[in-house]
CSV table of C-alpha atoms in Angstrom, one decimal:
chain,number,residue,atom,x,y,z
A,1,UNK,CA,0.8,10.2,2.6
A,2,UNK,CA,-2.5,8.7,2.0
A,3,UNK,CA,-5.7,10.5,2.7
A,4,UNK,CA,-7.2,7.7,4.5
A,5,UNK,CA,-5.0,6.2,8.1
A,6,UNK,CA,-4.8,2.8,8.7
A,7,UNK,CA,-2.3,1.0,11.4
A,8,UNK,CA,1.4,-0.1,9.7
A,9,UNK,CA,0.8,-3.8,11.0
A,10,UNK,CA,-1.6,-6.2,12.8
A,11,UNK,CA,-0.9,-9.5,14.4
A,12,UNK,CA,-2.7,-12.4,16.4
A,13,UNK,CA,-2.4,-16.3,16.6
A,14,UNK,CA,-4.3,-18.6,15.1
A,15,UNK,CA,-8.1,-18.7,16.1
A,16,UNK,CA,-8.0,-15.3,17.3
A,17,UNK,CA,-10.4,-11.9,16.5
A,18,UNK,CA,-8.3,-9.3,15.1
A,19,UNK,CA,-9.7,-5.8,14.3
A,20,UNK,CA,-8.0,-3.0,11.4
A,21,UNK,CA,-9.0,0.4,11.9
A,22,UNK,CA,-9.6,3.0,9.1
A,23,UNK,CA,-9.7,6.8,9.7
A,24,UNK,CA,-11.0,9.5,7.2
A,25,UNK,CA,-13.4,12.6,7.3
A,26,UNK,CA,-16.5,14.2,6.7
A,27,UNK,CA,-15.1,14.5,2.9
A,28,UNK,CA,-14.9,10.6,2.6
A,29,UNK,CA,-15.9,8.0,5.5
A,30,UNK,CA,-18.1,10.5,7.0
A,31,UNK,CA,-20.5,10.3,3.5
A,32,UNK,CA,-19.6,7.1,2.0
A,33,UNK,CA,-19.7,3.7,1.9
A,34,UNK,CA,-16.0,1.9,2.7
A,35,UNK,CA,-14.4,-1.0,0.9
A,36,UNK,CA,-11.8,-3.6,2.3
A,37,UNK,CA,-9.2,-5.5,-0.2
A,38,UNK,CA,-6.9,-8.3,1.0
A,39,UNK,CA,-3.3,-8.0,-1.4
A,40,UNK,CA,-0.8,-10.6,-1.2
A,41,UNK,CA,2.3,-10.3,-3.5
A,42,UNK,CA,2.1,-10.7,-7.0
A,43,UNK,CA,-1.6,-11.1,-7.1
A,44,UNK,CA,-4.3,-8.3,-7.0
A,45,UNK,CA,-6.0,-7.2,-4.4
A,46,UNK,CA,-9.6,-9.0,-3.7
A,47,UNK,CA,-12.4,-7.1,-2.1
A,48,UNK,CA,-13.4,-9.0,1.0
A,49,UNK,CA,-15.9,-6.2,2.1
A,50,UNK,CA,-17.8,-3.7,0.0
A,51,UNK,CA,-20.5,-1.5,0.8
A,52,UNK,CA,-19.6,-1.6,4.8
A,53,UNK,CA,-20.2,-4.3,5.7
A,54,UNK,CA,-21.5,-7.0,2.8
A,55,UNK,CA,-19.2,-9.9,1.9
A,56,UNK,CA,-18.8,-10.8,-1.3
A,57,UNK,CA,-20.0,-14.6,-2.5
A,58,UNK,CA,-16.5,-16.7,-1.4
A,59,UNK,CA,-15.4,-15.1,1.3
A,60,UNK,CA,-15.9,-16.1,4.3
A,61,UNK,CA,-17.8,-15.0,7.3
A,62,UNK,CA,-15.4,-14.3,9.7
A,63,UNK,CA,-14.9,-11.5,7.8
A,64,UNK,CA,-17.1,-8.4,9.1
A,65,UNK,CA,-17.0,-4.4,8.5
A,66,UNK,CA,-18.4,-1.5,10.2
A,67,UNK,CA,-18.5,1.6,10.1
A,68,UNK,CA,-19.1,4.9,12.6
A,69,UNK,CA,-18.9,8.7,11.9
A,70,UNK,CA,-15.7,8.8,10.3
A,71,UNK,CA,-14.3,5.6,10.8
A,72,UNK,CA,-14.4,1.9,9.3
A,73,UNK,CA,-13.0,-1.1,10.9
A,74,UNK,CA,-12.5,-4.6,9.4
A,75,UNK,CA,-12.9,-7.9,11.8
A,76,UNK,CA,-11.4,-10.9,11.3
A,77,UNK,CA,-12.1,-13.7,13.9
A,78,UNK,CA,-11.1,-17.3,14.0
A,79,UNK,CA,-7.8,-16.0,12.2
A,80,UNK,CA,-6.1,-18.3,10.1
A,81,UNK,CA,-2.7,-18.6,8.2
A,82,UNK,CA,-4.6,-18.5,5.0
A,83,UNK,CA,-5.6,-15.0,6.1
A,84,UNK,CA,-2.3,-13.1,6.3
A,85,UNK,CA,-1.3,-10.3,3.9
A,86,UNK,CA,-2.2,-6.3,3.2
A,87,UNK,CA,-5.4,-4.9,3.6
A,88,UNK,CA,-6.7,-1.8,2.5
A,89,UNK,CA,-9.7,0.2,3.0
A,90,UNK,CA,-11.1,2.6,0.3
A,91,UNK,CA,-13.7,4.9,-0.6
A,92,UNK,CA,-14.4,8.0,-2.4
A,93,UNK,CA,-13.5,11.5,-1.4
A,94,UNK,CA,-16.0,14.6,-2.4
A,95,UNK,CA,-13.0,16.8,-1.9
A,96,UNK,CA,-10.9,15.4,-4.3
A,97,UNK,CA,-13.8,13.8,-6.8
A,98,UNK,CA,-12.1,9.9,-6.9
A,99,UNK,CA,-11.5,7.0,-5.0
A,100,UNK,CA,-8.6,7.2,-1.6
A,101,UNK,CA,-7.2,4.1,0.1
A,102,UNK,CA,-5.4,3.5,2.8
A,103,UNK,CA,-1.8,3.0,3.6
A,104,UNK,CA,-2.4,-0.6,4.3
A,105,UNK,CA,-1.9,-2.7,7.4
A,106,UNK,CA,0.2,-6.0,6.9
A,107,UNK,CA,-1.4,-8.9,9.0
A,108,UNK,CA,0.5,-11.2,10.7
A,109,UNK,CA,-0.4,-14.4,11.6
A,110,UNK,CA,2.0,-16.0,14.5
B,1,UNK,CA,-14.7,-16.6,-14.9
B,2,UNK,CA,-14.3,-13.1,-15.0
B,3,UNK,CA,-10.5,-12.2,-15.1
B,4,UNK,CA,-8.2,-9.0,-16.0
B,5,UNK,CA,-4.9,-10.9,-17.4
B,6,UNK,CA,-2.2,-7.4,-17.7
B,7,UNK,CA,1.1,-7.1,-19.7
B,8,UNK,CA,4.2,-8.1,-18.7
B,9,UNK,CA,6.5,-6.2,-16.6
B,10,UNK,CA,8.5,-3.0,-18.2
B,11,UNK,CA,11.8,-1.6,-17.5
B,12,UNK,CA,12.4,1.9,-18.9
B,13,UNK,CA,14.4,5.1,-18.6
B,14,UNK,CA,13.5,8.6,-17.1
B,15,UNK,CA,11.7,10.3,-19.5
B,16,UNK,CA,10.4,7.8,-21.5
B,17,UNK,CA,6.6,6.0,-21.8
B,18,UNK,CA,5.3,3.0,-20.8
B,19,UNK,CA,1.8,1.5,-22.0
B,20,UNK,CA,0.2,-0.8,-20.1
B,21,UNK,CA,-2.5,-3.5,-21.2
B,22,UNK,CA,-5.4,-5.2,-19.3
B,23,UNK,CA,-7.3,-8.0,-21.4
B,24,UNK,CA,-10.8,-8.8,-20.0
B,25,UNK,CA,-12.9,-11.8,-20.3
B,26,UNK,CA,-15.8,-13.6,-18.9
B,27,UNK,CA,-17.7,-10.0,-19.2
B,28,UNK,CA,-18.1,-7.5,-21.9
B,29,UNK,CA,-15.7,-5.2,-21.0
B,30,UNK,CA,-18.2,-2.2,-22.0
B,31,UNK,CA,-20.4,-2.9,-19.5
B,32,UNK,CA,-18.3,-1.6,-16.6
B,33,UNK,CA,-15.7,1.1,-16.0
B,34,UNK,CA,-11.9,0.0,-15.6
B,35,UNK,CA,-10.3,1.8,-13.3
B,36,UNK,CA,-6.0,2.1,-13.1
B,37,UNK,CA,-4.5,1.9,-9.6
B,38,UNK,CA,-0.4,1.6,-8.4
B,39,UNK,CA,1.3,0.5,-5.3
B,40,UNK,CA,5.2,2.1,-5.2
B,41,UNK,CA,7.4,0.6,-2.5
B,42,UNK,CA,6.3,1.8,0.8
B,43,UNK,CA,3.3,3.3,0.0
B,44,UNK,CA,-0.4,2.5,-0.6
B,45,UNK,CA,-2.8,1.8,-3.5
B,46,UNK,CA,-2.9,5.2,-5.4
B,47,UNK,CA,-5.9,5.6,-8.0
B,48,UNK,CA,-4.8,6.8,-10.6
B,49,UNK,CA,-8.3,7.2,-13.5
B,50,UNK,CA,-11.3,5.6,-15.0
B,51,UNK,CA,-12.4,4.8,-18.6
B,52,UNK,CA,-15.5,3.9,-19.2
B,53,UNK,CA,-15.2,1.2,-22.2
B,54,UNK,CA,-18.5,1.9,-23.8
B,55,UNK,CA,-17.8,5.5,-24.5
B,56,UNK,CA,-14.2,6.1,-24.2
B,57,UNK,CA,-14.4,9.0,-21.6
B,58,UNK,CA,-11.6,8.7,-19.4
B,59,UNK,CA,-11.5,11.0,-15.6
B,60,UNK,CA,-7.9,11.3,-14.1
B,61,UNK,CA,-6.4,11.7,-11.0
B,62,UNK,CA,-5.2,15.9,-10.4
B,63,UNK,CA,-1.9,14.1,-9.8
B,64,UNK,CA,-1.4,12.4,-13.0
B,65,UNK,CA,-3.2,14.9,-15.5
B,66,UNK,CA,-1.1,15.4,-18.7
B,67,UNK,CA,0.9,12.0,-18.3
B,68,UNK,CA,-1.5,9.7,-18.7
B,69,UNK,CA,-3.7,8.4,-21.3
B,70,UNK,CA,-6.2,5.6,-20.8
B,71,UNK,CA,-7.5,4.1,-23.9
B,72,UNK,CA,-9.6,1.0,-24.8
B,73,UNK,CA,-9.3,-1.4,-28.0
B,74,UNK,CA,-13.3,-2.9,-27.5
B,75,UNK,CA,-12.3,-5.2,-30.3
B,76,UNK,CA,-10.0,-7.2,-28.0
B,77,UNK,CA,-11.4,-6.6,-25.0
B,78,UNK,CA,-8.6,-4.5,-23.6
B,79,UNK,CA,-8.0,-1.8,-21.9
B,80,UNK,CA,-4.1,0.6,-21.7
B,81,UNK,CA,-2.7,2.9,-19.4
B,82,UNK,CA,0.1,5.0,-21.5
B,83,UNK,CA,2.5,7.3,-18.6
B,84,UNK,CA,4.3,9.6,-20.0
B,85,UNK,CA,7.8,11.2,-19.2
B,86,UNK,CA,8.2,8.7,-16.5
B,87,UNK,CA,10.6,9.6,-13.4
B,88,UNK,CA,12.0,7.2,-11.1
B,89,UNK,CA,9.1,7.7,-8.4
B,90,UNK,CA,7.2,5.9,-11.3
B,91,UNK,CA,8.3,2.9,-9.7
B,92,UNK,CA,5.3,0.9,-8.9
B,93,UNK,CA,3.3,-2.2,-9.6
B,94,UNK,CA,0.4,-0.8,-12.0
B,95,UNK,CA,-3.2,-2.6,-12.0
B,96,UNK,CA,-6.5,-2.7,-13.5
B,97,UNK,CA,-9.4,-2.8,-11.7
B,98,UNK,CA,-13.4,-3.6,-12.7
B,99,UNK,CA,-15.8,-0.9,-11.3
B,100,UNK,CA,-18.7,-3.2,-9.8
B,101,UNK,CA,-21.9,-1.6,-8.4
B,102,UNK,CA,-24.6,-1.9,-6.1
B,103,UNK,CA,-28.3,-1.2,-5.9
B,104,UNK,CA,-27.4,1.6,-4.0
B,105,UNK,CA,-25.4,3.4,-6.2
B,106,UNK,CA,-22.1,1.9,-4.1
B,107,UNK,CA,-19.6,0.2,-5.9
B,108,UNK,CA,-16.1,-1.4,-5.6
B,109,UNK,CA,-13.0,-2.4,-7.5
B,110,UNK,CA,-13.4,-6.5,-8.4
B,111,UNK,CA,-11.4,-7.9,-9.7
B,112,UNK,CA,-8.4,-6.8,-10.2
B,113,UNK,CA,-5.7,-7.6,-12.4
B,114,UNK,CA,-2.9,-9.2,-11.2
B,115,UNK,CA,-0.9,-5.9,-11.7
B,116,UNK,CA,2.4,-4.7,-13.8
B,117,UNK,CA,6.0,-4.3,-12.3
B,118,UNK,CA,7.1,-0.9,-14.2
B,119,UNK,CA,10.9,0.3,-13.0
B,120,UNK,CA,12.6,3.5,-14.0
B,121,UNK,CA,16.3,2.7,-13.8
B,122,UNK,CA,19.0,4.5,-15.8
């Protein structure tokens, strides 16, 4: 069970705005800063947004993050192919002194 | 560029170790903390410890405390997870990660190795 609660899956056709939500509490979300990683099978995960809401150099922006209380979302608009796969969100938990994910949300792209 | 290239993947038996490594380049792999993270089937990313490189201190996860040992050979620029007394919920892809930070004392995990298959079968 992870400590942070993401939905299983995510879908939308090509050119569309997709959202991912991330849920946590006062212990994590609520007093840190989130992170969002993009896995695809036999790679590692890449960081797409740190910090909230700051995208790395590379990747694109039609990538966005927020963040409210103690929630995080990721946005993806003008979906393409290119972006299907896991994502996680992640950030660190005063409770348990170390860094909780998500369960991950598998993006489809129809 | 700045990469983390891991071992190959392992097959072992309940009960025994497995010792994973996690060669950096393109950066001096003291300079920043490597963290150790799995995925098992069906679940999520799992954090699992830090060491920091320069020093050789190590923090684990409550979960994993006295089965893992994370270790550093600063001469090849490489870092190991060692799991002891593996069971077959061991079962996971195992990766390294680079600790990066920002101004404001926020940091993230990039990049990432391209993780290690490790299956407990008997």
């Amino acid at each position: 069970q992870s400590v942070l609660t993401q939905p299983p899956s995510a879908s939308g056709t090509p050119g569309q705005r997709v959202t991912i939500s991330c849920s946590g509490s006062s212990s994590n979300i609520g007093s840190q800063t989130v992170n969002w990683y993009h896995h695809l099978p036999g790679a590692g995960p890449k960081v797409v947004i740190h910090s909230n809401n700051l995208r790395p150099s590379g990747v694109p922006d039609r990538f966005s993050g927020s963040k409210s209380g103690t929630s995080a979302s990721l946005a993806i608009s003008g979906l393409q192919s290119e972006d299907e796969g896991d994502y996680y969100c992640a950030t660190w938990d005063d409770s348990l002194n170390g860094p909780v994910f998500g369960g991950g949300t598998r993006l489809t792209v129809l | 560029q700045v990469q983390l290239v891991q071992s190959g993947a392992e097959v072992k038996k309940p009960g025994a170790s497995v010792k994973v490594s996690c060669q950096a380049s393109g950066y001096s792999l003291t300079g920043y903390y490597l963290h150790w993270v799995r995925l098992a089937p069906g679940q999520g990313l799992e954090w699992m410890g830090w060491i920091n490189p320069h020093s050789g201190d190590t923090k684990y996860a409550r979960k994993f405390q006295g089965r893992v040992i994370m270790t550093r050979d600063t001469s090849s620029s490489t870092g190991y997870m060692e799991l002891r007394r593996l069971r077959f919920d061991d079962t996971a892809v195992y990766f390294c990660a680079r600790e990066d930070k920002g101004m404001a004392g926020t940091y993230w995990f990039d990049p990432w190795g391209q993780g290690t298959l490790v299956t407990v079968s008997s």
